[in-house]
Short mmCIF file of C-alpha atoms in Angstrom, two decimals:
data_model
loop_
_atom_site.label_atom_id
_atom_site.label_comp_id
_atom_site.label_asym_id
_atom_site.label_seq_id
_atom_site.Cartn_x
_atom_site.Cartn_y
_atom_site.Cartn_z
CA UNK A 151 -0.05 -0.18 -0.06
CA UNK A 152 1.12 3.37 -1.03
CA UNK A 153 1.89 5.15 2.63
CA UNK A 154 1.00 8.52 0.92
CA UNK A 155 -2.65 7.88 0.56
CA UNK A 156 -5.42 7.02 3.00
CA UNK A 157 -6.85 3.70 3.32
CA UNK A 158 -10.20 3.52 0.92
CA UNK A 159 -13.27 1.73 2.40
CA UNK A 160 -15.91 0.71 0.19
CA UNK A 161 -19.41 0.53 1.45
CA UNK A 162 -21.44 -2.32 -0.30
CA UNK A 163 -24.95 -1.54 0.34
CA UNK A 164 -24.52 2.10 0.63
CA UNK A 165 -28.10 3.38 -0.13
CA UNK A 166 -29.69 0.98 2.85
CA UNK A 167 -30.73 2.69 6.19
CA UNK A 168 -27.55 1.05 7.69
CA UNK A 169 -25.19 1.81 5.13
CA UNK A 170 -26.16 5.22 5.09
CA UNK A 171 -25.89 5.69 8.86
CA UNK A 172 -22.39 4.67 8.35
CA UNK A 173 -21.74 7.45 5.96
CA UNK A 174 -23.42 10.30 8.08
CA UNK A 175 -21.54 9.01 10.85
CA UNK A 176 -17.98 9.28 9.03
CA UNK A 177 -18.78 12.78 8.28
CA UNK A 178 -19.50 13.63 11.66
CA UNK A 179 -17.38 15.89 14.00
CA UNK A 180 -17.39 12.73 16.43
CA UNK A 181 -15.56 10.39 13.80
CA UNK A 182 -13.33 13.23 13.17
CA UNK A 183 -12.20 13.68 16.90
CA UNK A 184 -12.04 9.80 17.25
CA UNK A 185 -10.13 9.36 14.25
CA UNK A 186 -7.63 12.15 15.48
CA UNK A 187 -7.32 10.81 18.72
CA UNK A 188 -6.84 6.72 17.82
CA UNK A 189 -5.78 6.81 14.33
CA UNK A 190 -3.56 3.87 13.86
CA UNK A 191 -0.36 3.64 12.10
CA UNK A 192 -1.17 2.91 8.07
CA UNK A 193 -0.74 -0.53 7.47
CA UNK A 194 1.02 -2.26 4.48
CA UNK A 195 -0.87 -5.18 2.81
CA UNK A 196 1.48 -7.72 4.29
CA UNK A 197 0.33 -7.00 7.62
CA UNK A 198 -3.21 -7.89 6.79
CA UNK A 199 -3.44 -11.18 8.12
CA UNK A 200 -2.01 -10.58 11.63
CA UNK A 201 -3.45 -8.81 14.45
CA UNK A 202 -0.02 -8.11 16.35
CA UNK A 203 -0.19 -4.81 17.95
CA UNK A 204 -3.72 -4.47 17.45
CA UNK A 205 -5.61 -2.21 20.14
CA UNK A 206 -9.23 -2.53 21.39
CA UNK A 207 -11.64 -0.05 20.39
CA UNK A 208 -11.58 2.76 23.13
CA UNK A 209 -14.93 4.60 24.43
CA UNK A 210 -17.68 2.49 22.84
CA UNK A 211 -19.78 4.04 25.52
CA UNK A 212 -21.40 7.42 24.43
CA UNK A 213 -22.97 6.23 21.39
CA UNK A 214 -25.40 8.26 19.36
CA UNK A 215 -28.58 5.85 20.54
CA UNK A 216 -29.63 3.82 23.02
CA UNK A 217 -28.05 0.67 22.34
CA UNK A 218 -24.63 -1.45 23.97
CA UNK A 219 -22.50 -3.86 22.82
CA UNK A 220 -23.48 -7.11 24.82
CA UNK A 221 -20.72 -9.81 23.72
CA UNK A 222 -18.11 -10.95 21.81
CA UNK A 223 -18.33 -14.36 19.79
CA UNK A 224 -15.41 -16.17 18.92
CA UNK A 225 -14.85 -16.77 14.95
CA UNK A 226 -17.63 -16.58 12.95
CA UNK A 227 -18.05 -20.61 12.99
CA UNK A 228 -17.75 -21.05 16.49
CA UNK A 229 -20.32 -21.16 19.16
CA UNK A 230 -18.53 -20.31 22.01
CA UNK A 231 -18.65 -16.86 23.72
CA UNK A 232 -15.20 -15.51 24.55
CA UNK A 233 -15.99 -12.60 26.46
CA UNK A 234 -18.97 -10.12 27.53
CA UNK A 235 -18.45 -6.59 27.43
CA UNK A 236 -21.38 -4.78 28.67
CA UNK A 237 -21.01 -1.01 27.73
CA UNK A 238 -23.46 1.19 29.12
CA UNK A 239 -24.48 3.90 26.51
CA UNK A 240 -25.66 7.56 26.68
CA UNK A 241 -28.12 8.73 24.26
CA UNK A 242 -27.92 12.01 22.68
CA UNK A 243 -30.59 14.35 22.83
CA UNK A 244 -33.34 14.95 19.90
CA UNK A 245 -31.69 17.88 19.11
CA UNK A 246 -28.23 16.83 18.87
CA UNK A 247 -29.51 13.78 16.63
CA UNK A 248 -30.92 16.29 14.71
CA UNK A 249 -28.32 18.60 14.13
CA UNK A 250 -25.96 15.58 13.45
CA UNK A 251 -28.07 14.58 10.36
CA UNK A 252 -29.20 18.18 9.43
CA UNK A 253 -25.97 19.76 8.73
CA UNK A 254 -24.94 19.47 5.02
CA UNK A 255 -22.34 17.21 4.10
CA UNK A 256 -18.73 17.77 3.09
CA UNK A 257 -16.47 15.26 1.38
CA UNK A 258 -14.44 13.30 3.92
CA UNK A 259 -11.40 14.60 3.07
CA UNK A 260 -12.03 17.73 2.91
CA UNK A 261 -12.78 17.11 6.91
CA UNK A 262 -9.34 16.02 7.41
CA UNK A 263 -10.63 12.10 8.16
CA UNK A 264 -7.89 9.79 7.26
CA UNK A 265 -10.18 7.45 4.95
CA UNK A 266 -11.37 7.79 1.15
CA UNK A 267 -14.99 6.41 0.62
CA UNK A 268 -16.28 4.81 -2.26
CA UNK A 269 -20.14 3.63 -2.27
CA UNK A 270 -21.42 0.53 -4.23
CA UNK A 271 -24.97 0.51 -5.05
CA UNK A 272 -27.27 -2.36 -6.82
CA UNK A 273 -30.64 -0.55 -7.16
CA UNK A 274 -29.99 2.38 -9.95
CA UNK A 275 -33.16 3.86 -8.62
CA UNK A 276 -31.17 4.95 -5.76
CA UNK A 277 -28.60 6.46 -7.01
CA UNK A 278 -29.91 9.82 -6.50
CA UNK A 279 -29.38 9.31 -2.89
CA UNK A 280 -25.67 9.08 -2.85
CA UNK A 281 -25.44 12.10 -5.18
CA UNK A 282 -27.86 14.47 -3.28
CA UNK A 283 -26.13 13.69 0.18
CA UNK A 284 -22.52 13.96 -1.13
CA UNK A 285 -21.52 11.40 1.37
CA UNK A 286 -18.66 9.69 -0.99
CA UNK A 287 -15.90 10.54 -2.97
CA UNK A 288 -17.63 8.23 -5.86
CA UNK A 289 -20.38 5.96 -6.42
CA UNK A 290 -20.52 3.08 -8.90
CA UNK A 291 -23.44 0.71 -9.73
CA UNK A 292 -22.65 -3.08 -9.05
CA UNK A 293 -25.01 -6.16 -10.48
CA UNK A 294 -24.45 -8.92 -8.30
CA UNK A 295 -25.91 -10.97 -11.24
CA UNK A 296 -23.13 -9.82 -13.58
CA UNK A 297 -19.81 -10.52 -11.46
CA UNK A 298 -17.80 -8.30 -14.16
CA UNK A 299 -19.46 -5.10 -13.02
CA UNK A 300 -17.59 -5.86 -9.63
CA UNK A 301 -14.54 -6.80 -10.83
CA UNK A 302 -14.38 -3.44 -13.06
CA UNK A 303 -15.69 -1.30 -10.19
CA UNK A 304 -12.41 -2.81 -7.91
CA UNK A 305 -10.23 -1.99 -11.07
CA UNK A 306 -11.60 1.52 -11.77
CA UNK A 307 -11.77 2.87 -8.01
CA UNK A 308 -8.20 1.94 -7.25
CA UNK A 309 -7.00 -0.06 -4.23
CA UNK A 310 -9.53 -0.83 -1.88
CA UNK A 311 -8.21 -1.38 1.35
CA UNK A 312 -11.86 -1.80 3.80
CA UNK A 313 -15.05 -3.68 3.01
CA UNK A 314 -18.21 -2.69 4.75
CA UNK A 315 -20.92 -5.36 3.48
CA UNK A 316 -24.65 -5.24 3.81
CA UNK A 317 -26.26 -8.18 2.56
CA UNK A 318 -28.80 -7.47 -0.56
CA UNK A 319 -32.41 -7.50 -0.29
CA UNK A 320 -32.64 -10.96 -2.42
CA UNK A 321 -33.07 -14.97 -2.05
CA UNK A 322 -29.80 -14.99 -3.93
CA UNK A 323 -27.63 -12.67 -1.05
CA UNK A 324 -25.71 -15.81 0.07
CA UNK A 325 -24.13 -16.29 -3.72
CA UNK A 326 -24.01 -12.60 -4.36
CA UNK A 327 -21.98 -12.42 -1.31
CA UNK A 328 -19.68 -15.13 -2.32
CA UNK A 329 -19.46 -13.02 -5.66
CA UNK A 330 -18.22 -10.19 -3.86
CA UNK A 331 -15.76 -11.65 -1.87
CA UNK A 332 -14.36 -13.47 -4.96
CA UNK A 333 -13.98 -9.99 -6.14
CA UNK A 334 -12.27 -8.76 -3.28
CA UNK A 335 -9.90 -11.68 -3.37
CA UNK A 336 -8.90 -11.31 -6.89
CA UNK A 337 -8.32 -7.72 -6.07
CA UNK A 338 -5.63 -8.82 -3.64
CA UNK A 339 -5.77 -5.19 -1.83
CA UNK A 340 -8.55 -5.79 0.83
CA UNK A 341 -7.15 -5.87 4.18
CA UNK A 342 -10.16 -6.04 6.45
CA UNK A 343 -14.04 -6.28 5.91
CA UNK A 344 -16.92 -5.45 8.33
CA UNK A 345 -20.20 -7.89 7.28
CA UNK A 346 -23.62 -6.48 8.58
CA UNK A 347 -25.71 -9.76 10.23
CA UNK A 348 -28.55 -10.69 12.53
CA UNK A 349 -28.64 -11.37 16.20
CA UNK A 350 -29.58 -15.31 16.57
CA UNK A 351 -32.70 -15.78 18.55
CA UNK A 352 -31.95 -17.49 21.95
CA UNK A 353 -34.36 -19.69 23.61
CA UNK A 354 -34.98 -20.38 27.28
CA UNK A 355 -34.03 -23.48 28.17
CA UNK A 356 -36.64 -26.35 27.92
CA UNK A 357 -38.43 -24.83 25.05
CA UNK A 358 -38.47 -26.22 21.61
CA UNK A 359 -36.26 -25.67 19.00
CA UNK A 360 -36.71 -23.77 15.97
CA UNK A 361 -38.52 -26.07 13.32
CA UNK A 362 -36.44 -26.21 10.35
CA UNK A 363 -39.46 -25.40 7.84
CA UNK A 364 -40.14 -21.84 9.57
CA UNK A 365 -38.69 -18.59 7.86
CA UNK A 366 -37.25 -18.14 11.43
CA UNK A 367 -34.81 -21.07 10.89
CA UNK A 368 -34.33 -20.34 7.05
CA UNK A 369 -33.49 -16.63 7.57
CA UNK A 370 -31.18 -17.38 10.65
CA UNK A 371 -29.63 -20.26 8.77
CA UNK A 372 -28.80 -17.71 5.91
CA UNK A 373 -27.06 -14.92 8.31
CA UNK A 374 -24.93 -17.60 9.51
CA UNK A 375 -24.01 -19.31 6.02
CA UNK A 376 -22.90 -15.28 5.07
CA UNK A 377 -20.87 -15.25 8.19
CA UNK A 378 -19.15 -18.49 7.50
CA UNK A 379 -18.38 -17.24 4.10
CA UNK A 380 -16.50 -14.40 5.56
CA UNK A 381 -14.79 -16.36 7.56
CA UNK A 382 -13.61 -18.77 4.88
CA UNK A 383 -12.36 -15.83 2.86
CA UNK A 384 -9.14 -15.24 4.40
CA UNK A 385 -9.62 -11.53 4.95
CA UNK A 386 -9.64 -10.31 8.58
CA UNK A 387 -13.33 -9.49 9.40
CA UNK A 388 -15.56 -8.64 12.15
CA UNK A 389 -19.22 -9.30 12.30
CA UNK A 390 -21.94 -7.13 13.85
CA UNK A 391 -24.73 -9.37 14.50
CA UNK A 392 -27.53 -6.45 15.21
CA UNK A 393 -30.81 -6.78 17.08
CA UNK A 394 -33.63 -5.51 15.24
CA UNK A 395 -33.53 -1.77 14.19
CA UNK A 396 -36.03 0.72 15.94
CA UNK A 397 -36.58 2.29 12.36
CA UNK A 398 -37.62 -1.17 10.85
CA UNK A 399 -41.14 -0.61 13.30
CA UNK A 400 -42.02 2.71 11.53
CA UNK A 401 -43.93 1.33 8.56
CA UNK A 402 -45.88 -0.83 11.17
CA UNK A 403 -46.64 1.88 13.36
CA UNK A 404 -47.65 4.05 10.06
CA UNK A 405 -50.10 0.92 9.26
CA UNK A 406 -51.31 0.69 12.59
CA UNK A 407 -52.49 4.56 12.36
CA UNK A 408 -54.09 4.35 9.10
CA UNK A 409 -55.85 1.21 9.80
CA UNK A 410 -57.23 3.00 12.90
CA UNK A 411 -58.00 5.93 11.03
CA UNK A 412 -59.93 4.43 8.19
CA UNK A 413 -62.39 3.27 10.81
CA UNK A 414 -63.78 6.48 11.31
CA UNK A 415 -60.84 7.71 13.49
CA UNK A 416 -62.28 6.09 16.38
CA UNK A 417 -60.36 2.79 16.98
CA UNK A 418 -57.27 1.98 17.88
CA UNK A 419 -54.71 0.53 15.44
CA UNK A 420 -52.74 -2.59 15.96
CA UNK A 421 -49.06 -2.81 15.93
CA UNK A 422 -48.49 -6.56 14.34
CA UNK A 423 -45.37 -8.25 15.59
CA UNK A 424 -44.56 -12.07 15.57
CA UNK A 425 -43.84 -11.92 19.83
CA UNK A 426 -45.85 -13.68 22.53
CA UNK A 427 -43.80 -14.89 25.16
CA UNK A 428 -40.57 -13.50 23.89
CA UNK A 429 -38.95 -10.44 23.95
CA UNK A 430 -36.16 -8.65 21.92
CA UNK A 431 -33.96 -5.19 22.70
CA UNK A 432 -34.54 -2.91 19.56
CA UNK A 433 -30.95 -1.34 18.42
CA UNK A 434 -30.75 2.50 17.42
CA UNK A 435 -28.69 2.10 13.45
CA UNK A 436 -26.84 5.00 14.43
CA UNK A 437 -25.30 2.97 17.17
CA UNK A 438 -24.28 0.51 14.56
CA UNK A 439 -22.85 3.43 12.25
CA UNK A 440 -20.45 4.48 15.52
CA UNK A 441 -19.15 0.71 16.13
CA UNK A 442 -18.64 0.33 12.52
CA UNK A 443 -17.12 3.50 11.91
CA UNK A 444 -14.51 3.03 14.85
CA UNK A 445 -13.87 -0.72 13.48
CA UNK A 446 -12.35 0.96 10.53
CA UNK A 447 -10.84 4.19 11.46
CA UNK A 448 -8.79 2.07 14.29
CA UNK A 449 -7.34 -0.72 12.05
CA UNK A 450 -6.49 -3.12 13.46
CA UNK A 451 -8.37 -3.75 16.66
CA UNK A 452 -8.81 -6.95 18.83
CA UNK A 453 -12.23 -7.18 17.37
CA UNK A 454 -10.73 -9.02 14.17
CA UNK A 455 -12.04 -12.44 13.26
CA UNK A 456 -14.86 -12.15 15.80
CA UNK A 457 -18.60 -11.43 16.14
CA UNK A 458 -19.67 -8.71 18.04
CA UNK A 459 -23.58 -8.50 19.26
CA UNK A 460 -25.35 -5.38 19.42
CA UNK A 461 -28.46 -4.73 21.23
CA UNK A 462 -30.59 -1.95 22.72
CA UNK A 463 -30.10 -1.42 26.43
CA UNK A 464 -33.87 -2.72 27.31
CA UNK A 465 -35.45 -6.19 26.59
CA UNK A 466 -38.73 -5.40 25.99
CA UNK A 467 -42.14 -7.70 25.23
CA UNK A 468 -44.19 -6.81 22.39
CA UNK A 469 -46.70 -5.12 24.90
CA UNK A 470 -44.08 -2.92 26.50
CA UNK A 471 -42.34 -1.78 23.30
CA UNK A 472 -45.67 -0.64 21.58
CA UNK A 473 -46.60 1.17 24.88
CA UNK A 474 -43.73 3.17 24.55
CA UNK A 475 -44.34 3.97 20.88
CA UNK A 476 -47.92 4.96 21.92
CA UNK A 477 -46.70 7.00 24.69
CA UNK A 478 -44.73 9.30 21.91
CA UNK A 479 -47.74 9.28 19.56
CA UNK A 480 -50.70 11.36 19.40
CA UNK A 481 -52.69 8.71 18.33
CA UNK A 482 -52.33 5.53 20.48
CA UNK A 483 -51.82 2.04 19.12
CA UNK A 484 -51.83 -0.90 20.78
CA UNK A 485 -49.97 -4.51 20.54
CA UNK A 486 -51.21 -7.24 18.70
CA UNK A 487 -49.58 -11.04 18.42
CA UNK A 488 -49.55 -12.96 15.40
CA UNK A 489 -47.94 -16.13 14.01
CA UNK A 490 -44.68 -15.40 11.95
CA UNK A 491 -46.29 -16.53 8.52
CA UNK A 492 -48.80 -13.72 8.86
CA UNK A 493 -45.99 -11.16 9.85
CA UNK A 494 -44.60 -11.79 6.47
CA UNK A 495 -47.65 -10.85 4.82
CA UNK A 496 -47.55 -7.80 7.04
CA UNK A 497 -44.24 -6.89 5.95
CA UNK A 498 -45.14 -7.48 2.43
CA UNK A 499 -48.24 -5.46 2.64
CA UNK A 500 -46.29 -2.54 4.02
CA UNK A 501 -43.72 -2.89 1.32
CA UNK A 502 -40.94 -3.61 3.58
CA UNK A 503 -41.08 -7.37 3.00
CA UNK A 504 -38.09 -9.13 1.48
CA UNK A 505 -38.56 -11.32 -1.51
CA UNK A 506 -37.46 -13.86 0.96
CA UNK A 507 -41.22 -13.69 2.81
CA UNK A 508 -43.70 -12.69 0.13
CA UNK A 509 -46.99 -14.46 0.07
CA UNK A 510 -46.52 -17.41 -1.74
CA UNK A 511 -42.84 -18.31 -1.35
CA UNK A 512 -41.83 -21.79 -0.73
CA UNK A 513 -40.10 -20.16 2.32
CA UNK A 514 -43.24 -19.73 4.16
CA UNK A 515 -44.29 -23.45 4.18
CA UNK A 516 -44.70 -25.41 7.53
CA UNK A 517 -46.17 -24.55 11.02
CA UNK A 518 -46.70 -21.12 11.57
CA UNK A 519 -44.64 -20.08 14.97
CA UNK A 520 -46.19 -17.90 17.79
CA UNK A 521 -43.37 -17.10 19.75
CA UNK A 522 -40.61 -14.74 19.51
CA UNK A 523 -38.71 -13.75 16.54
CA UNK A 524 -36.20 -10.90 16.72
CA UNK A 525 -34.88 -11.66 13.20
CA UNK A 526 -37.61 -10.62 10.85
CA UNK A 527 -37.92 -6.74 12.52
CA UNK A 528 -34.45 -6.17 11.33
CA UNK A 529 -33.11 -3.63 8.95
CA UNK A 530 -35.51 -5.17 5.95
CA UNK A 531 -34.20 -2.38 3.48
CA UNK A 532 -30.91 -3.80 3.84
CA UNK A 533 -30.96 -7.38 4.85
#
């Protein structure tokens, strides 16, 4: 690597909520201050396979939302938890959050951040998002069905050092990730990657296991397969296993309010979630962005070749979650527990469903599940 240039970050999935959150944070004063305080010496490509001299991520507290890092799992294929890092997080005020996103962005290089940012997008209809926000130096369209477009992007953009990967919205996500990793390996310059993944559902001891025909099992199976692909790619990595994101609930709440208003405005709309006895801890997407950004800005770190699990601070039942939502709205809403297969249809009706869960898909075959599913509430725009 040319020591005279800053490392280049390629964000694959840059127009998703998660990708945009990372781009916004990298343009923040917090990111610049962190980079100035903790910038690691630029490494050569030969050092990519080693974590010698790696430092832990300092100050993971004080993230932008209400989340916390709850654990550090070993290599993605491993099941043992190596350590637990319970980090208390301080939330910013609504005004601070608004100010952070309202300020017009300028190219990262102009703000002195030691990072060159390139964006990859697979939906041409969303290219204007990157153009209007001016969050990246360059943006390039990549078509996973045509691997040559990915190879071409890697060659035209110059050396790419880091990858942030948001799995695409498709039944073919495993194959698409394999295609991207193959291109990265052919490029021979990628030193580190971060994969966005999902937090596994955990059941209390004594409860039945997940049926291998349910959407939850199939979705989690694919998430773990994505992690295994990354673990076998011979590129140092970190997996971010994220709890469901707050913003994923917005379309569900909007639908509940619309349904209630359609009933002469007298009814109380129902936020429908596949949660009965279970609970989950929603995550602020900005917190994910802070953790991902710090991983890149302080390369290398002790979190290489590990999976970090990110959740919100409070474990909430469906009733508790919707109660908090209702408190913050002018129109009350209530919680309604529904089977997982029915929830897939709700996601489709709201326009945020994955191809994976559209009505009629073979992936909906099998018995519906009534207990908690924390995975389907995730970043549906990206995953």
